[in-house]
Amino acid sequence: MAPAPPPPLTPIPASSLTPTTPTKRINTHPDLTAFPTTPGYALVTSFIAHLNACVSPLDSSTNTLSPAREFTTDTAALTISPPVAALNEFLSQLSELIDAVPPVAGPRRYGNTAFRTWLSRAGELVEAELDAHLPEAVRPAAGELKWYLKHAFGSGERLDYGTGHELNFAAFLAGVWKLGGFVPGRDEKALVLKTFAGYFEIVRRLVLAYSLEPAGSHGVWGLDDHAFLPYVFGSAQLTTYKPALDAPEGHGTTTAEEQGLPKPDEVVKKDVVDRERSRNLYFAAIGFVYDVKTGPFWEHSPILFDISGVQKGWGKINEGLLKMYAVEVLGKFPVVQHFHFGSIFEWGVGGGGGGGDAKAVQPSTAAGTGTSVDPSPLTRAPWAAPQQPVYPTSAGLATAIGTSRPPPPAQLDGIDTRAPWAATPHPAPMPSSSPPNTRAPWANASPTTMSPALHASPTTAPRSPALHAPRSPALHAPVPRAATPPPWETAVEDAPAEVGNVRSEANVGGKRTCSPDSALAATRRGSTGVGEVRVAETGDLSGRRASRDVPRV
C-alpha cells in the first residue's frame, strides 16, 4: 500500500539560515540511537516518503487509481519544470565526464584508480557550475548543499559506492526542496522519474567503468550491492492495489495484470526484465543485477527472489521496502556514520528546520574538542543512570551531600566509616615480656581439659618402676624364620625347556609353522615378497628366495 503523504514540508527561506560546512555527528552507537530523533532524520525520511506516495498510480488519500502508464520513466505526459530540468542537465554533464576519464589500464584487485580523477573533476564541476543550475531562492545555501552532491557518487578513498552515498543524493534534493526550490504538487513525479532515474544511470555507469566495490554490502543476504531507493520508488510505480489483511491471495497481482503491469514473480524472466527496465525503476535495478551477475537468480539474489513470491501485490512489497529501508539503511551504523549535519539537516531533538524549540542531543564526542560527554537521557540505559553516594548525615556533612566524591576525613566528625565486615573490632593484644606463642592452633587446648600426666614436665614427673623395668632377653629374642628361596630360584617340575622365555603367543603372535624355504610356503596364502616368494601369514618379510625344490608359483 502506498502510504499516505506526510504533512507538507514547510519551506524555510535560505536567508534565515547561516550556511555551515556539514560535520560528522554520528560517532558511536549511542549517536546512532539518537539519529531518528533529529530534525535531519525527519526531513530526509519525510521527503522520501512524500516522493514515494506521489509516484504511485494509487492515491491512498482518496483511494483513486490513475492510469499506470502515466507513472513510467519513459512517459511523454510528464511535465518537467525549469528547476528540475536544470538539475537534469547538470547530471548529464556529470555523465559525459565519465567518457572524458577512461579507466586506467592494467590488472587490479579493487576499483580502478581513475575513479579518483573523475571524482576530483566532478567536484570542480560542482563548485563551478552548480550555482547556475540551482533555483534563485536556494543559492544562498548552495555551499552547504554542494557537500551532499559531491559525496553522492562514491568514495575516492575506498573506491566504493553504496546506499550511504545514495542517501546523500536524496539529502541534496531534500535540501533544495526544504529551501523552496521545488513546487509541491508539481515537481514530485519529475524528481523521481527523471532526476533520480538519471542519477541511478550515472551510478551504474560508474560501477561498470571503474569497478567500484559495494560499500557496506551484506553480500547475497542484502537487497542489492549498491542501491536501495530504486526498489522503493519502482515498486511504488507498480502499486495499483491497496493490500488488506482479509484480501484473497493473488488479488494484487490480478489488479496489476488488468493495468498491463508485470507481476512480482516475473523478475526471474529475463525477457520481461528487458522489456520493463526502460520504464520502471524496480526492473531497471533488476536488469543491472543481471548485467553484473551470473548464475541462477535465486542463488545470487535470494532476498529479491523471496520478495518476488509476495502474493498480495506490489503495494505490500512497497510497504515492506519502506520499513526495510528504515532498518537496513538508516538504522545501520556503517552506513549513516558518514552522513553529515549542518544548518539544513540539524542535529537536535524537536527543533531545527521545523521552527520549533530545539532540544539539543549531545553526541558522544563534542565536535572539534574530542571531549567525551554523556549521551542524551533518552538514549541512556536504565542501569547507566548516575548514582550519587549516600553518606552519614552529620553537621559536618551538610556541604558534602550531593557531591560526586566522599568528603575529607575532617568533615566526618568521628563517624565510623569502616566497612561492614570491620564493624566488630578484634581486641588488641596485651603487651607481654614473654616471647610470642608460635604453636599451631590445635596445640592451644586448655590444660584443664587434658590429663595432668600428659602435660607433666619430664624432669618433675615420677617414673613408674613397672613401666620402665629392663627388658627380658627371652621376650625380646628374635623368632627364627624358615629359609624360603626367592621365586626366581624356585624350580618348576616338568617345565618345558623354553619356559624361561618370557615371550608368548599373546604378545608375539602364533608360532611359525613354516618358513619360506619349506615346500609348504607355496600353498599358504600371503603376498608375494622379494624374489616372487609368497610370504606366510606370519608376516615374514625376510625376502629369502625359495628352495630350488619348491615349484614357483
Coordinates of C-alpha atoms in Angstrom, one line a residue:
M1 CA 0.0 0.0 0.0
A2 CA 1.3 3.4 -0.9
P3 CA 1.5 5.3 2.4
A4 CA -0.5 8.4 3.0
P5 CA 1.5 11.5 2.0
P6 CA 3.2 13.0 5.1
P7 CA 2.4 16.6 6.2
P8 CA 3.7 19.1 3.6
L9 CA 7.3 20.1 4.1
T10 CA 7.2 23.7 5.1
P11 CA 9.8 25.6 3.1
I12 CA 12.2 27.9 5.0
P13 CA 13.9 30.9 3.4
A14 CA 17.5 30.4 2.7
S15 CA 18.3 33.8 4.1
S16 CA 17.2 32.7 7.6
L17 CA 20.0 30.1 7.7
T18 CA 23.6 30.5 8.5
P19 CA 25.2 28.1 6.0
T20 CA 27.9 25.9 7.5
T21 CA 30.1 23.1 6.3
P22 CA 28.3 19.8 7.3
T23 CA 30.1 18.0 10.1
K24 CA 30.1 14.4 11.3
R25 CA 27.9 13.9 14.4
I26 CA 27.3 10.1 14.4
N27 CA 30.5 8.7 16.0
T28 CA 29.2 5.9 18.3
H29 CA 26.2 3.6 18.6
P30 CA 24.5 5.9 21.2
D31 CA 24.7 8.6 18.5
L32 CA 23.0 6.2 16.1
T33 CA 20.2 5.7 18.6
A34 CA 19.7 9.4 18.8
F35 CA 19.7 9.9 15.0
P36 CA 16.0 9.1 14.5
T37 CA 15.1 11.9 16.9
T38 CA 16.9 14.6 14.9
P39 CA 15.3 17.1 12.6
G40 CA 17.7 15.9 9.8
Y41 CA 16.3 12.4 10.0
A42 CA 12.7 13.7 9.9
L43 CA 13.5 15.9 6.9
V44 CA 15.1 13.2 4.7
T45 CA 12.6 10.4 5.6
S46 CA 9.6 12.7 5.1
F47 CA 11.0 13.7 1.7
I48 CA 11.5 10.1 0.6
A49 CA 8.0 9.0 1.8
H50 CA 6.4 12.0 0.1
L51 CA 8.0 11.2 -3.2
N52 CA 7.1 7.5 -2.8
A53 CA 3.4 8.4 -2.4
C54 CA 3.4 10.8 -5.3
V55 CA 4.8 8.3 -7.9
S56 CA 2.1 5.6 -7.2
P57 CA -0.9 5.3 -9.5
L58 CA -3.0 4.6 -6.4
D59 CA -3.8 7.7 -4.4
S60 CA -4.1 6.3 -0.9
S61 CA -5.8 9.5 0.4
T62 CA -8.7 9.2 -2.0
N63 CA -8.3 5.6 -3.0
T64 CA -8.5 6.5 -6.6
L65 CA -6.4 4.8 -9.3
S66 CA -4.7 6.7 -12.1
P67 CA -3.5 5.1 -15.4
A68 CA -0.3 3.3 -14.6
R69 CA 1.3 4.4 -18.0
E70 CA 1.5 7.9 -16.6
F71 CA 3.9 6.8 -14.0
T72 CA 6.6 5.2 -16.1
T73 CA 10.1 6.7 -16.6
D74 CA 9.6 6.9 -20.4
T75 CA 6.2 8.6 -20.3
A76 CA 5.7 11.6 -22.6
A77 CA 2.9 13.0 -20.5
L78 CA 5.3 14.2 -17.8
T79 CA 5.7 17.9 -17.3
I80 CA 9.2 19.0 -16.2
S81 CA 9.6 22.3 -14.5
P82 CA 12.6 24.6 -15.2
P83 CA 14.3 23.9 -11.8
V84 CA 14.1 20.1 -12.3
A85 CA 15.2 20.4 -15.9
A86 CA 18.2 22.5 -14.8
L87 CA 19.3 19.8 -12.4
N88 CA 18.8 17.1 -15.0
E89 CA 21.1 19.0 -17.4
F90 CA 23.8 19.2 -14.7
L91 CA 23.6 15.4 -14.2
S92 CA 24.0 15.0 -17.9
Q93 CA 27.3 16.9 -17.7
L94 CA 28.5 14.6 -14.9
S95 CA 27.6 11.6 -17.1
E96 CA 29.6 12.9 -20.0
L97 CA 32.5 13.4 -17.7
I98 CA 32.8 9.6 -17.4
D99 CA 33.7 9.4 -21.1
A100 CA 36.4 12.0 -20.6
V101 CA 38.1 10.0 -17.8
P102 CA 38.8 6.5 -19.1
P103 CA 39.8 3.7 -16.7
V104 CA 43.5 3.1 -16.0
A105 CA 44.7 0.1 -17.9
G106 CA 46.3 -2.8 -16.1
P107 CA 45.4 -5.5 -13.7
R108 CA 43.8 -4.5 -10.4
R109 CA 42.2 -6.2 -7.5
Y110 CA 39.8 -3.5 -6.4
G111 CA 38.3 -0.4 -8.0
N112 CA 40.1 1.5 -10.8
T113 CA 42.1 4.4 -9.6
A114 CA 40.8 6.6 -12.4
F115 CA 37.6 7.0 -10.3
R116 CA 39.6 9.4 -8.1
T117 CA 40.3 11.5 -11.1
W118 CA 36.6 11.5 -12.0
L119 CA 35.6 12.5 -8.5
S120 CA 38.1 15.3 -8.5
R121 CA 36.9 16.7 -11.8
A122 CA 33.3 16.2 -10.8
G123 CA 33.9 18.2 -7.6
E124 CA 35.4 21.0 -9.6
L125 CA 32.4 21.0 -11.9
V126 CA 30.1 21.1 -8.9
E127 CA 31.9 24.1 -7.4
A128 CA 32.0 26.0 -10.7
E129 CA 28.6 25.2 -12.3
L130 CA 26.1 24.1 -9.7
D131 CA 25.1 27.6 -8.6
A132 CA 23.8 28.3 -12.1
H133 CA 21.6 25.2 -12.1
L134 CA 20.0 25.9 -8.7
P135 CA 16.9 27.9 -8.2
E136 CA 17.5 31.5 -7.2
A137 CA 16.0 31.0 -3.7
V138 CA 18.4 28.2 -2.9
R139 CA 21.7 29.8 -3.9
P140 CA 22.5 31.4 -0.5
A141 CA 22.8 27.9 0.9
A142 CA 24.5 26.4 -2.2
G143 CA 27.8 26.0 -0.3
E144 CA 26.2 23.6 2.2
L145 CA 24.2 21.7 -0.5
K146 CA 27.3 21.1 -2.6
W147 CA 28.8 18.9 0.1
Y148 CA 25.9 16.4 -0.2
L149 CA 26.1 16.3 -4.0
K150 CA 29.9 15.8 -4.1
H151 CA 29.6 12.9 -1.7
A152 CA 26.8 11.2 -3.6
F153 CA 28.8 9.3 -6.2
G154 CA 31.1 7.1 -4.1
S155 CA 34.3 7.2 -2.0
G156 CA 37.6 8.0 -3.7
E157 CA 39.5 6.7 -0.7
R158 CA 37.9 3.3 -0.7
L159 CA 36.9 3.1 -4.3
D160 CA 33.4 2.0 -3.5
Y161 CA 29.7 3.1 -3.7
G162 CA 26.7 2.2 -1.5
T163 CA 23.5 3.2 0.0
G164 CA 25.2 5.9 2.1
H165 CA 26.1 7.8 -1.0
E166 CA 22.6 7.3 -2.3
L167 CA 21.3 8.8 0.9
N168 CA 23.5 11.9 0.3
F169 CA 21.9 12.5 -3.1
A170 CA 18.4 12.2 -1.5
A171 CA 19.5 14.7 1.1
F172 CA 20.7 17.1 -1.6
L173 CA 17.3 17.1 -3.3
A174 CA 15.6 17.3 0.1
G175 CA 17.6 20.3 1.0
V176 CA 16.6 22.1 -2.3
W177 CA 13.0 21.1 -1.5
K178 CA 13.2 22.5 2.0
L179 CA 14.6 25.8 0.8
G180 CA 11.7 26.3 -1.6
G181 CA 13.5 25.3 -4.8
F182 CA 10.6 23.0 -6.0
V183 CA 6.9 23.4 -6.1
P184 CA 4.8 20.8 -4.2
G185 CA 2.2 19.0 -6.3
R186 CA 4.1 19.8 -9.5
D187 CA 7.7 18.5 -9.3
E188 CA 7.5 15.2 -7.3
K189 CA 6.9 12.9 -10.2
A190 CA 9.6 14.6 -12.3
L191 CA 12.1 14.3 -9.5
V192 CA 11.7 10.6 -9.2
L193 CA 11.1 9.6 -12.8
K194 CA 13.7 11.9 -14.3
T195 CA 16.2 13.2 -11.7
F196 CA 16.5 10.1 -9.6
A197 CA 16.4 7.9 -12.7
G198 CA 19.2 9.9 -14.2
Y199 CA 21.3 9.7 -11.1
F200 CA 20.8 5.9 -10.9
E201 CA 22.1 5.6 -14.5
I202 CA 25.2 7.6 -13.7
V203 CA 25.9 5.4 -10.7
R204 CA 25.6 2.2 -12.8
R205 CA 28.0 3.6 -15.4
L206 CA 30.5 4.5 -12.6
V207 CA 30.3 1.0 -11.2
L208 CA 30.9 -0.6 -14.5
A209 CA 33.5 1.8 -15.8
Y210 CA 35.6 1.9 -12.6
S211 CA 34.7 -1.5 -11.0
L212 CA 33.5 0.2 -7.8
E213 CA 33.2 -2.1 -4.7
P214 CA 30.0 -2.4 -2.8
A215 CA 30.1 -0.2 0.3
G216 CA 28.6 -1.8 3.4
S217 CA 27.1 -4.7 1.4
H218 CA 25.6 -7.7 3.1
G219 CA 26.7 -10.0 0.2
V220 CA 23.9 -12.2 -1.1
W221 CA 21.9 -11.5 2.0
G222 CA 21.5 -7.8 1.1
L223 CA 18.8 -6.5 -1.1
D224 CA 21.3 -5.1 -3.6
D225 CA 25.0 -4.5 -3.6
H226 CA 24.9 -0.8 -4.3
A227 CA 21.3 0.7 -4.2
F228 CA 18.0 0.6 -2.4
L229 CA 15.8 3.5 -3.4
P230 CA 15.2 2.2 -7.0
Y231 CA 13.3 -0.7 -5.5
V232 CA 11.3 1.6 -3.2
F233 CA 10.3 4.0 -6.0
G234 CA 10.0 1.3 -8.6
S235 CA 7.5 -0.7 -6.5
A236 CA 5.5 2.4 -5.9
Q237 CA 5.2 2.9 -9.7
L238 CA 3.5 -0.5 -9.9
T239 CA 1.2 -0.1 -6.8
T240 CA -2.4 -0.3 -8.1
Y241 CA -4.0 -2.1 -5.2
K242 CA -4.3 -1.3 -1.5
P243 CA -3.5 -4.5 0.4
A244 CA -5.8 -5.6 3.1
L245 CA -5.5 -8.3 5.8
D246 CA -8.6 -10.1 4.5
A247 CA -7.7 -9.8 0.8
P248 CA -7.6 -13.1 -1.1
E249 CA -4.2 -14.4 -2.2
G250 CA -3.2 -13.2 -5.6
H251 CA -5.7 -10.4 -5.8
G252 CA -3.0 -7.8 -6.0
T253 CA -1.3 -9.4 -9.0
T254 CA -4.6 -9.7 -10.8
T255 CA -5.1 -6.0 -10.5
A256 CA -1.6 -5.4 -11.8
E257 CA -2.4 -7.6 -14.8
E258 CA -5.5 -5.5 -15.5
Q259 CA -3.3 -2.5 -15.8
G260 CA -0.8 -4.3 -18.0
L261 CA 1.9 -4.3 -15.4
P262 CA 4.4 -7.1 -14.7
K263 CA 3.8 -9.4 -11.7
P264 CA 6.3 -9.6 -8.9
D265 CA 7.3 -13.2 -9.7
E266 CA 8.3 -12.1 -13.3
V267 CA 11.7 -10.7 -12.1
V268 CA 13.1 -14.2 -12.8
K269 CA 12.1 -13.9 -16.5
K270 CA 14.9 -12.2 -18.4
D271 CA 12.7 -11.2 -21.3
V272 CA 10.2 -9.5 -19.0
V273 CA 13.0 -7.6 -17.2
D274 CA 14.5 -6.4 -20.5
R275 CA 11.1 -5.2 -21.6
E276 CA 10.3 -3.3 -18.4
R277 CA 13.7 -1.9 -17.4
S278 CA 13.3 1.1 -19.6
R279 CA 10.1 2.3 -17.9
N280 CA 10.3 1.1 -14.3
L281 CA 12.9 1.8 -11.7
Y282 CA 12.5 -1.6 -10.0
F283 CA 13.0 -3.6 -13.1
A284 CA 15.9 -1.3 -14.2
A285 CA 17.7 -2.3 -10.9
I286 CA 16.9 -5.9 -11.5
G287 CA 18.2 -5.6 -15.1
F288 CA 21.5 -4.2 -13.7
V289 CA 21.8 -7.2 -11.4
Y290 CA 21.5 -9.5 -14.5
D291 CA 24.2 -7.4 -16.1
V292 CA 26.8 -7.8 -13.4
K293 CA 26.0 -11.2 -12.0
T294 CA 25.7 -14.7 -13.5
G295 CA 24.1 -17.9 -12.3
P296 CA 20.6 -18.6 -11.1
F297 CA 18.7 -15.6 -9.8
W298 CA 17.7 -17.3 -6.6
E299 CA 21.3 -18.0 -5.9
H300 CA 23.0 -14.6 -6.3
S301 CA 19.9 -12.5 -5.1
P302 CA 18.0 -14.6 -2.6
I303 CA 16.3 -11.6 -0.9
L304 CA 14.9 -10.2 -4.2
F305 CA 13.9 -13.7 -5.1
D306 CA 12.0 -14.1 -1.8
I307 CA 10.2 -10.7 -2.4
S308 CA 9.1 -11.9 -5.8
G309 CA 6.9 -14.5 -4.0
V310 CA 4.7 -12.0 -2.2
Q311 CA 1.1 -12.7 -3.2
K312 CA -0.5 -9.5 -2.1
G313 CA 0.9 -7.4 -4.9
W314 CA 3.2 -4.5 -5.4
G315 CA 1.6 -2.4 -2.6
K316 CA 2.6 -4.9 0.0
I317 CA 6.1 -5.0 -1.4
N318 CA 6.4 -1.3 -1.3
E319 CA 5.1 -1.2 2.2
G320 CA 7.7 -3.7 3.3
L321 CA 10.6 -2.0 1.5
L322 CA 10.0 1.3 3.2
K323 CA 10.2 -0.4 6.6
M324 CA 13.3 -2.3 5.4
Y325 CA 15.0 1.0 4.3
A326 CA 14.5 2.5 7.8
V327 CA 16.1 -0.6 9.4
E328 CA 18.8 -1.7 6.9
V329 CA 20.0 1.7 5.7
L330 CA 19.0 4.5 8.2
G331 CA 19.5 2.1 11.1
K332 CA 22.9 0.8 10.3
F333 CA 26.0 2.5 11.8
P334 CA 28.4 1.7 8.9
V335 CA 26.0 3.5 6.5
V336 CA 24.8 6.6 8.4
Q337 CA 28.1 7.3 10.2
H338 CA 29.2 9.2 7.1
F339 CA 26.0 11.3 7.0
H340 CA 26.8 14.9 8.0
F341 CA 24.7 17.6 9.7
G342 CA 24.6 21.4 9.2
S343 CA 22.1 24.2 9.2
I344 CA 19.7 22.4 6.9
F345 CA 19.9 18.9 8.4
E346 CA 20.3 19.8 12.0
W347 CA 21.4 17.6 14.9
G348 CA 18.8 18.1 17.6
V349 CA 15.5 16.9 19.0
G350 CA 12.3 18.8 18.3
G351 CA 13.9 21.7 16.5
G352 CA 15.8 22.9 13.5
G353 CA 14.0 23.3 10.2
G354 CA 10.6 23.0 11.6
G355 CA 10.9 26.2 13.5
G356 CA 10.2 24.7 17.0
D357 CA 12.2 24.9 20.1
A358 CA 15.3 22.7 19.7
K359 CA 16.3 20.4 22.5
A360 CA 19.9 19.6 21.5
V361 CA 21.0 16.0 21.5
Q362 CA 24.6 16.0 22.5
P363 CA 26.8 13.5 20.6
S364 CA 29.2 11.3 22.4
T365 CA 32.1 13.5 21.4
A366 CA 32.0 17.2 21.3
A367 CA 32.7 18.5 17.9
G368 CA 36.2 19.8 17.4
T369 CA 37.3 19.1 21.0
G370 CA 37.3 15.3 21.3
T371 CA 35.9 15.7 24.8
S372 CA 33.6 12.9 25.8
V373 CA 30.2 13.9 27.1
D374 CA 27.2 11.9 28.4
P375 CA 24.6 10.8 25.8
S376 CA 21.1 12.1 25.9
P377 CA 18.9 10.8 28.8
L378 CA 16.6 9.5 26.1
T379 CA 19.3 7.0 25.0
R380 CA 20.9 6.2 28.3
A381 CA 20.4 2.6 29.5
P382 CA 18.5 2.4 32.8
W383 CA 21.5 0.9 34.6
A384 CA 23.7 3.7 33.4
A385 CA 21.8 6.4 35.4
P386 CA 24.3 8.3 37.6
Q387 CA 24.2 7.2 41.2
Q388 CA 25.2 9.7 43.9
P389 CA 26.8 8.2 47.0
V390 CA 25.0 8.4 50.3
Y391 CA 27.0 9.4 53.3
P392 CA 26.1 9.5 57.0
T393 CA 24.2 12.7 57.9
S394 CA 26.1 15.0 60.3
A395 CA 26.6 18.6 60.8
G396 CA 29.9 18.3 59.1
L397 CA 28.4 16.6 56.1
A398 CA 26.0 19.4 55.1
T399 CA 28.2 20.5 52.4
A400 CA 29.2 17.0 51.2
I401 CA 25.8 15.7 50.3
G402 CA 25.3 15.7 46.5
T403 CA 28.9 15.7 45.6
S404 CA 30.5 13.1 43.4
R405 CA 33.2 12.1 45.9
P406 CA 33.3 11.4 49.6
P407 CA 34.1 14.3 52.0
P408 CA 37.5 14.6 53.6
P409 CA 38.1 13.0 56.9
A410 CA 38.0 16.3 58.7
Q411 CA 34.2 16.6 57.8
L412 CA 33.2 13.2 59.2
D413 CA 33.1 14.3 62.9
G414 CA 34.3 11.0 64.2
I415 CA 31.6 8.9 62.4
D416 CA 32.6 5.3 61.8
T417 CA 33.2 4.9 58.1
R418 CA 34.7 1.4 58.2
A419 CA 33.4 -1.4 56.0
P420 CA 30.6 -3.6 57.5
W421 CA 32.9 -6.5 57.9
A422 CA 35.2 -4.3 60.1
A423 CA 32.4 -3.3 62.4
T424 CA 33.4 -5.8 65.2
P425 CA 37.0 -4.9 66.1
H426 CA 39.3 -7.6 67.5
P427 CA 40.7 -6.9 70.9
A428 CA 44.2 -5.5 70.9
P429 CA 46.9 -7.9 72.2
M430 CA 48.1 -7.3 75.7
P431 CA 51.8 -6.3 76.0
S432 CA 53.9 -9.1 77.4
S433 CA 57.6 -9.6 78.0
S434 CA 57.4 -13.3 77.3
P435 CA 58.2 -14.5 73.7
P436 CA 55.1 -14.8 71.4
N437 CA 53.4 -18.1 71.3
T438 CA 54.1 -19.7 67.9
R439 CA 52.3 -23.0 68.5
A440 CA 49.7 -24.2 66.0
P441 CA 46.0 -23.5 66.7
W442 CA 45.3 -27.1 67.6
A443 CA 48.1 -27.1 70.3
N444 CA 46.3 -24.4 72.3
A445 CA 43.9 -26.7 74.1
S446 CA 43.2 -25.8 77.7
P447 CA 45.3 -27.7 80.2
T448 CA 42.3 -28.3 82.4
T449 CA 40.7 -30.5 79.8
M450 CA 43.6 -32.8 79.4
S451 CA 45.4 -35.3 81.7
P452 CA 48.0 -33.7 84.0
A453 CA 50.2 -36.7 83.4
L454 CA 50.4 -35.9 79.7
H455 CA 51.5 -32.3 80.5
A456 CA 53.8 -33.1 83.4
S457 CA 57.4 -31.9 83.0
P458 CA 59.7 -34.8 82.1
T459 CA 62.1 -33.6 84.8
T460 CA 59.5 -33.5 87.6
A461 CA 57.1 -36.3 86.8
P462 CA 58.0 -39.6 88.7
R463 CA 58.5 -42.6 86.5
S464 CA 56.7 -45.9 87.2
P465 CA 59.2 -48.7 88.0
A466 CA 56.9 -51.3 86.4
L467 CA 56.8 -49.4 83.1
H468 CA 60.5 -48.7 83.0
A469 CA 61.8 -52.2 84.1
P470 CA 64.6 -53.7 82.0
R471 CA 63.6 -55.9 79.1
S472 CA 63.6 -59.7 79.4
P473 CA 66.0 -61.4 77.0
A474 CA 63.6 -64.2 76.4
L475 CA 60.7 -62.0 75.4
H476 CA 62.7 -60.0 73.0
A477 CA 64.7 -62.8 71.4
P478 CA 64.3 -62.9 67.6
V479 CA 62.0 -65.6 66.3
P480 CA 63.7 -67.9 63.8
R481 CA 62.1 -68.0 60.3
A482 CA 62.3 -70.8 57.8
A483 CA 64.6 -70.1 54.9
T484 CA 62.5 -69.6 51.8
P485 CA 64.2 -69.3 48.4
P486 CA 63.3 -66.5 46.2
P487 CA 60.7 -67.1 43.5
W488 CA 63.3 -66.9 40.7
E489 CA 65.2 -69.7 42.3
T490 CA 62.2 -72.0 42.7
A491 CA 62.4 -75.0 40.4
V492 CA 59.3 -75.9 38.5
E493 CA 58.8 -79.5 37.9
D494 CA 58.1 -80.9 34.4
A495 CA 58.5 -77.4 32.9
P496 CA 59.5 -77.3 29.2
A497 CA 63.0 -76.2 28.3
E498 CA 61.8 -72.9 26.9
V499 CA 59.8 -71.9 29.9
G500 CA 62.4 -69.3 30.7
N501 CA 61.5 -67.4 27.5
V502 CA 59.1 -64.7 28.6
R503 CA 57.7 -64.3 25.1
S504 CA 54.3 -65.9 24.4
E505 CA 51.8 -66.3 21.6
A506 CA 49.8 -63.5 23.1
N507 CA 52.4 -60.8 22.6
V508 CA 54.5 -62.1 19.6
G509 CA 51.8 -63.9 17.6
G510 CA 51.3 -67.5 16.7
K511 CA 54.2 -69.9 16.2
R512 CA 55.6 -70.1 12.8
T513 CA 54.6 -73.4 11.2
C514 CA 56.7 -73.0 8.1
S515 CA 59.4 -70.9 6.6
P516 CA 59.8 -69.5 3.1
D517 CA 62.3 -72.3 2.4
S518 CA 59.8 -75.1 3.0
A519 CA 57.6 -76.7 0.5
L520 CA 54.5 -75.6 2.3
A521 CA 55.2 -71.9 1.6
A522 CA 53.9 -72.3 -2.0
T523 CA 50.5 -73.4 -0.8
R524 CA 49.9 -70.8 2.0
R525 CA 48.0 -67.6 1.5
G526 CA 50.0 -64.3 1.5
S527 CA 51.5 -61.7 -0.7
T528 CA 54.4 -62.1 -3.0
G529 CA 57.7 -60.9 -1.5
V530 CA 61.2 -60.4 -2.8
G531 CA 62.1 -63.0 -5.4
E532 CA 58.5 -63.9 -6.1
V533 CA 58.3 -65.9 -2.8
R534 CA 54.9 -65.8 -1.1
V535 CA 55.1 -64.5 2.4
A536 CA 53.3 -66.6 5.0
E537 CA 50.6 -65.1 7.1
T538 CA 53.1 -64.8 10.0
G539 CA 54.4 -61.7 8.2
D540 CA 57.9 -63.0 7.3
L541 CA 59.3 -60.3 5.0
S542 CA 62.8 -61.6 5.0
G543 CA 62.8 -61.9 1.3
R544 CA 64.7 -65.2 1.1
R545 CA 64.4 -67.0 -2.2
A546 CA 62.6 -70.3 -2.3
S547 CA 64.5 -73.5 -2.5
R548 CA 65.1 -75.0 -5.9
D549 CA 63.0 -78.0 -5.0
V550 CA 59.9 -75.8 -4.4
P551 CA 57.9 -75.1 -7.6
R552 CA 57.5 -71.5 -8.3
V553 CA 54.0 -70.0 -8.3

